[in-house]
XYZ file of C-alpha atoms in Angstrom:
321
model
C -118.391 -189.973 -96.310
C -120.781 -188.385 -98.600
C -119.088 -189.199 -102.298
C -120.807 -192.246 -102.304
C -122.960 -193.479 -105.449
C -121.339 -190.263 -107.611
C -119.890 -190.723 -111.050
C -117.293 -189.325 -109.995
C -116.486 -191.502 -107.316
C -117.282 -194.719 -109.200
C -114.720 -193.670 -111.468
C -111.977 -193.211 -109.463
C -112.797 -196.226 -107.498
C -112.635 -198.232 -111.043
C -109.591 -196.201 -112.035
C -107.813 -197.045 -108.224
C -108.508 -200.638 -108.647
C -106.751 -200.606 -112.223
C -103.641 -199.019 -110.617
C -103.374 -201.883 -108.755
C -102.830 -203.964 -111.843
C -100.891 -201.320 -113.421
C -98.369 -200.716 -110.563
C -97.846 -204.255 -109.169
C -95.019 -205.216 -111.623
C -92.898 -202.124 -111.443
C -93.288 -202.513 -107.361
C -91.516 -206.262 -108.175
C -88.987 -204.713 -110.935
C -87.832 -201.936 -108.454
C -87.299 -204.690 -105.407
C -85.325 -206.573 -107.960
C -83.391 -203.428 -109.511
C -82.041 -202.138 -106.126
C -81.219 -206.015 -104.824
C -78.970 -205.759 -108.040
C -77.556 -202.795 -107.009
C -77.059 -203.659 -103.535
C -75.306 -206.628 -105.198
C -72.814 -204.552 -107.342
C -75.026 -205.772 -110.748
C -76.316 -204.266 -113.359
C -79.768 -206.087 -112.930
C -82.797 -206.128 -115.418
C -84.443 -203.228 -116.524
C -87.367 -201.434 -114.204
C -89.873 -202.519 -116.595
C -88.718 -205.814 -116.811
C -91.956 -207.936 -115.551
C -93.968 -205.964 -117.990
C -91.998 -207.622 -120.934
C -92.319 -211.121 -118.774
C -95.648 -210.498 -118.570
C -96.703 -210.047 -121.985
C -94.541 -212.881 -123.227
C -96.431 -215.345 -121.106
C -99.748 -213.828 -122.430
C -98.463 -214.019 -125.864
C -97.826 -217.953 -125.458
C -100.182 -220.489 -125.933
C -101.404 -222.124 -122.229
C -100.228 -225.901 -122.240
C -102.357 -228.353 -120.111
C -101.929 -231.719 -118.113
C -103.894 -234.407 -119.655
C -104.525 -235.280 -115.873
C -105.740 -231.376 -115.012
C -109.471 -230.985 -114.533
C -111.945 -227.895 -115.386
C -110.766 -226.510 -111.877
C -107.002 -226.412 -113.238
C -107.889 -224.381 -116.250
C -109.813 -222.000 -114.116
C -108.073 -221.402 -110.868
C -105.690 -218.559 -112.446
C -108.718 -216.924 -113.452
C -110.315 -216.696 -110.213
C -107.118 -216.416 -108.090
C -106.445 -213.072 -110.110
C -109.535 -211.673 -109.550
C -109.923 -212.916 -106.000
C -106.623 -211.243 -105.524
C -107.277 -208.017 -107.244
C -110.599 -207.593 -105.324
C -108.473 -207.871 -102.404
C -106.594 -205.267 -103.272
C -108.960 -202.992 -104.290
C -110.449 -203.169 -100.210
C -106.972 -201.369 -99.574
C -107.297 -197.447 -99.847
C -104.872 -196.511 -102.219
C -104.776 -192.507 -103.866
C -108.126 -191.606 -101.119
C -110.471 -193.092 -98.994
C -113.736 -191.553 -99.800
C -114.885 -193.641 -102.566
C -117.617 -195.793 -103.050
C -116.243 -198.921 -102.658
C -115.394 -197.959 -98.858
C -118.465 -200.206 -97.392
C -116.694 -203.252 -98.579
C -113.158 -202.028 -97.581
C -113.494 -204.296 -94.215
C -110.430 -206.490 -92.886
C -112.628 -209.556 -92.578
C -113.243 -209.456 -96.386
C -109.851 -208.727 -97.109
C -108.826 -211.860 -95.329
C -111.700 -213.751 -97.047
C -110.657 -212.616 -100.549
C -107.210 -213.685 -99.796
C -108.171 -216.392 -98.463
C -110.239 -217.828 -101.379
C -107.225 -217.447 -103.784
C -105.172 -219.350 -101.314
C -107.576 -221.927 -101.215
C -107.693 -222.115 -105.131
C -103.760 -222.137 -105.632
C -103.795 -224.994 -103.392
C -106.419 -226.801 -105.526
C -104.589 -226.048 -108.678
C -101.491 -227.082 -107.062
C -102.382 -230.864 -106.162
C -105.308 -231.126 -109.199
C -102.253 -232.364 -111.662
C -101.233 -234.661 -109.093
C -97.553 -234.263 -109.156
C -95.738 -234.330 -105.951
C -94.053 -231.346 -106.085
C -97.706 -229.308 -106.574
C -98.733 -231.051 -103.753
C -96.097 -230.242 -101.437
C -96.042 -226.856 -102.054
C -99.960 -226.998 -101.982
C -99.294 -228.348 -97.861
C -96.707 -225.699 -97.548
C -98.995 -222.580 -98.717
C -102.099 -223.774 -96.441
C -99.733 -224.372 -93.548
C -98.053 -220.347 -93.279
C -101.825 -219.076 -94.170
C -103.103 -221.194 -91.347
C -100.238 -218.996 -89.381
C -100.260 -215.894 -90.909
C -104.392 -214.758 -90.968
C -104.769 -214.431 -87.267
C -101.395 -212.483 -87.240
C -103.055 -210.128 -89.733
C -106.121 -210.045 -87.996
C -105.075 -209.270 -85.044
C -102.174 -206.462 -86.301
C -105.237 -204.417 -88.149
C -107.684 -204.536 -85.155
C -104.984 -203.134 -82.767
C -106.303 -199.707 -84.856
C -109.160 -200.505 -86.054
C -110.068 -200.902 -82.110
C -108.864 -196.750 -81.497
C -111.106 -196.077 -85.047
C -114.105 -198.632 -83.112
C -114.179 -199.633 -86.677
C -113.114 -202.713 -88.703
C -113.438 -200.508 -91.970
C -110.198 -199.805 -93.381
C -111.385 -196.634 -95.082
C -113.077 -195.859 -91.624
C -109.210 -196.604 -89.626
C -107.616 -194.464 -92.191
C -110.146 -191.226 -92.406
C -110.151 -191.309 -88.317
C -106.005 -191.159 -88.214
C -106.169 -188.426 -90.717
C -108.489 -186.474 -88.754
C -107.199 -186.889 -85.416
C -103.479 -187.241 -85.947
C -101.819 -190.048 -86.427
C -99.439 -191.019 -83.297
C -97.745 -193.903 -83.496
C -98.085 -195.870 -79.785
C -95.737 -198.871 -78.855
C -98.894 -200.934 -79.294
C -98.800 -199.665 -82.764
C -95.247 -200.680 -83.091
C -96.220 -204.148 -82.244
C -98.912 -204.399 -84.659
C -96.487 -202.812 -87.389
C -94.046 -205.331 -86.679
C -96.627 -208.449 -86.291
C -98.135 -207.286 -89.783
C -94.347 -206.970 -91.666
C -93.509 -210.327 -90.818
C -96.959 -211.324 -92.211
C -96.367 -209.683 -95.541
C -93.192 -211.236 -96.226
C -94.214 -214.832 -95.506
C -97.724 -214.016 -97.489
C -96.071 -212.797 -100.447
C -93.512 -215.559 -100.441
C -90.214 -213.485 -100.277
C -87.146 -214.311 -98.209
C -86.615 -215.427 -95.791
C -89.335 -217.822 -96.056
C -89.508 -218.331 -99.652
C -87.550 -217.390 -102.905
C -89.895 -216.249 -105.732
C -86.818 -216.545 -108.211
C -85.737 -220.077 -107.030
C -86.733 -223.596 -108.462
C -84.935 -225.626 -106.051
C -87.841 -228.420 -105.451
C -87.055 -229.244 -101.977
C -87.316 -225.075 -100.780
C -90.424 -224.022 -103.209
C -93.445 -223.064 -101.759
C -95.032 -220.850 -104.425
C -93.214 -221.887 -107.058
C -93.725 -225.627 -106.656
C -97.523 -225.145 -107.632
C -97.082 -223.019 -110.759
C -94.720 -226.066 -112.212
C -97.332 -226.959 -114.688
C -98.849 -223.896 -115.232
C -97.953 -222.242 -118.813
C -98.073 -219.383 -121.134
C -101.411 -216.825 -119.835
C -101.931 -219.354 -116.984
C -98.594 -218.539 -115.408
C -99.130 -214.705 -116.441
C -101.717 -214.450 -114.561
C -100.880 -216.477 -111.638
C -97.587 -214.058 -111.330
C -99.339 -211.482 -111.709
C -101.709 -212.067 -108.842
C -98.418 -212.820 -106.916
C -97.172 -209.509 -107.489
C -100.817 -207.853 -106.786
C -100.497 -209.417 -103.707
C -97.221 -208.044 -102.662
C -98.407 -204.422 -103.820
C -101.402 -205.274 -101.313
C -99.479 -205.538 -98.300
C -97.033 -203.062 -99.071
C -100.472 -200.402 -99.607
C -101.757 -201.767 -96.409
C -98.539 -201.064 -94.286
C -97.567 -197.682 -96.154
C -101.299 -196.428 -95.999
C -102.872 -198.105 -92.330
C -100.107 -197.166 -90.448
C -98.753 -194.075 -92.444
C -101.655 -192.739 -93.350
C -99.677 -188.831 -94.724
C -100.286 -188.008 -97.809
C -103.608 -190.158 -98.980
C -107.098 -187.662 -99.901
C -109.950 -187.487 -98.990
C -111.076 -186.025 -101.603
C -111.858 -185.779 -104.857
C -109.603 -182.709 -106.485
C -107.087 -182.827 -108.564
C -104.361 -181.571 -106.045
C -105.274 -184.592 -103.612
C -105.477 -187.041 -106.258
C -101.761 -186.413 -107.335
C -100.635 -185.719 -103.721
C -101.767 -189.196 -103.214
C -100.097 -189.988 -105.610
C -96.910 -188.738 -105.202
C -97.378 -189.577 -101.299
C -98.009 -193.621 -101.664
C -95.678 -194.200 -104.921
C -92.636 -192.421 -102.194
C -93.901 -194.879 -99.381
C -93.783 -197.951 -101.751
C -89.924 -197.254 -103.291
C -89.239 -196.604 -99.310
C -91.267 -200.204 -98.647
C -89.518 -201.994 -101.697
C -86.320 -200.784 -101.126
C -86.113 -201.611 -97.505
C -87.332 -205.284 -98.682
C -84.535 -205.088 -101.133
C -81.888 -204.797 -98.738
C -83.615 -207.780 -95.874
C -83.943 -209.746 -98.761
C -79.715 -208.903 -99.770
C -78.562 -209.051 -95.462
C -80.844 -212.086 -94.798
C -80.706 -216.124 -96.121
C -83.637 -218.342 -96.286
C -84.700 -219.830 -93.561
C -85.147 -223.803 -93.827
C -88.847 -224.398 -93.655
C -89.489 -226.032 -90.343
C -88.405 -222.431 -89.254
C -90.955 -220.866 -90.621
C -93.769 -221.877 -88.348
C -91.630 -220.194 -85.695
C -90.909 -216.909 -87.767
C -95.154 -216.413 -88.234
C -95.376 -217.642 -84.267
C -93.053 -214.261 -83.424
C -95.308 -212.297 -86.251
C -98.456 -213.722 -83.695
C -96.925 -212.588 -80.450
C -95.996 -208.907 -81.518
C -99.540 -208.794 -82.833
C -100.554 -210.248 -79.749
C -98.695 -208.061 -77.549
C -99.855 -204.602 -79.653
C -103.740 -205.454 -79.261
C -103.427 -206.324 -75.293
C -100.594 -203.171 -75.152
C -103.620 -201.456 -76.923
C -106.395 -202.435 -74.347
C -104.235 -201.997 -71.234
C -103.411 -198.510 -72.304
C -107.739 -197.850 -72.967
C -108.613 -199.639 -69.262
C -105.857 -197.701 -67.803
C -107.009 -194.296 -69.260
């Protein structure tokens, strides 16, 4: 990688991790316009969480008298925790600046602090519903990291790299084949994203039913840009793992480099992978119920074991060749 510490570079690793933000609510408003479809509906418009967006940060942010500093600041750094997450993900190419940082363990980390936040935010108020959903959110990220972990180093051990930029640059060069211990790891890492980013079947991001909120139950007193930005880092977050499974494990399409022509085949390449991601969530998400929630440790258990079984798959295959 030799674009490193160019203008050029740092501004299309700036510009990347502002597409992040940008594209994140039309990934939501297209899961939720072919769901209506699949449901013979009309549905909202595409652009739909934009509007919701910029409602909430037109409002004024109402506070707890009971909420501490830590309240008022946890959307704040959840967001950006989040976004920096995101922006370890290789999105339009992979030789940018930013690649030394683009490691799994500090994507996990990153995540992992705006878990950890949400959580605080969630019982700070004290209300019981916060703090339930506060036990519920530490509980399936307890489940889910090694999962994730151990779904990304079933390539990052054929790459003998940990790098994501590194795992992605080596599949383009080498061809990508996809091995049953990839399969595993694919599967494992699916399973991960869709209890992570709280969608069915192990949460509903458009229900308020107290007893089945996990997400939802510690935004309840959150408010005007509060709540804006704590959806939005929701909806960052599902963009993340949908990047990370369109982009890790079908790597076609992404540059490596800077021109114009890879830049828009890049493009072109991961905005076709996402509608392909979304609308395959669309239609799980229209075939499948929520699962009741002492399930759930079982669902992220079977997410463990396929990630389990694709990194010893993996090392069986390398003894045995």
């Amino acid at each position: 990688m030799d674009n490193y510490l160019t203008l050029p570079g740092w501004v299309l690793a700036v510009f990347q991790s502002c597409l992040y933000i940008a594209l994140a609510p039309l990934l939501v408003g297209w899961v939720r316009k072919v769901k209506a479809r699949l449901q013979n509906r009309r549905g909202a418009p595409l652009f739909q969480a934009y509007r919701d967006l910029y409602k909430l940060l037109a409002k004024e942010a109402r506070v707890a008298h009971t909420a501490s500093p830590l309240f008022r600041a946890a959307p704040y750094i959840v967001f950006t925790a989040t976004w920096m997450a995101a922006a370890t993900v290789p999105l339009l190419v992979v030789d940018l600046p930013t690649a030394a940082i683009a490691d799994i363990i500090v994507l996990v980390g990153l995540l992992a602090l705006a878990r950890v936040f949400l959580a605080l935010a969630g019982m700070d108020v004290g209300t019981a519903f916060g703090g339930m959903g506060a036990s519920r959110e530490m509980l399936i990220g307890a489940l889910a990291e090694p999962a994730m972990l151990m779904a990304v180093f079933t390539l990052a051990m054929t790459a003998h790299s940990t790098n994501l930029s590194s795992v992605i640059d080596y599949h383009l060069v080498d061809g990508f084949v996809l091995r049953p211990s990839y399969l595993f790891a694919l599967g494992g890492l699916i399973l991960v994203a869709v209890a992570e980013s709280g969608r069915i079947p192990i949460d509903n991001p458009t229900t308020h039913l107290e007893l089945t909120m996990i997400h939802e139950a510690m935004l309840l007193e959150y408010s005007g840009r509060h709540l804006a930005l704590m959806e939005w880092s929701a909806q960052i977050k599902l963009l993340l793992y949908g990047t990370l499974i369109a982009n890790v494990f079908f790597p076609w399409g992404i540059g490596r480099g800077f021109g114009a022509a890879a830049l828009g085949l890049g493009l072109a390449a991961v905005l076709a992978k996402l509608a392909a991601l979304g609308a395959v969530l669309a239609v799980g998400e229209t075939v499948l119920a929520k699962m009741r929630l002492f399930r759930a440790p079982e669902f992220l258990n079977l997410a463990l074991l396929l990630s389990l079984l694709g990194l010893l798959s993996h090392v069986i295959l390398e003894v045995g060749a």
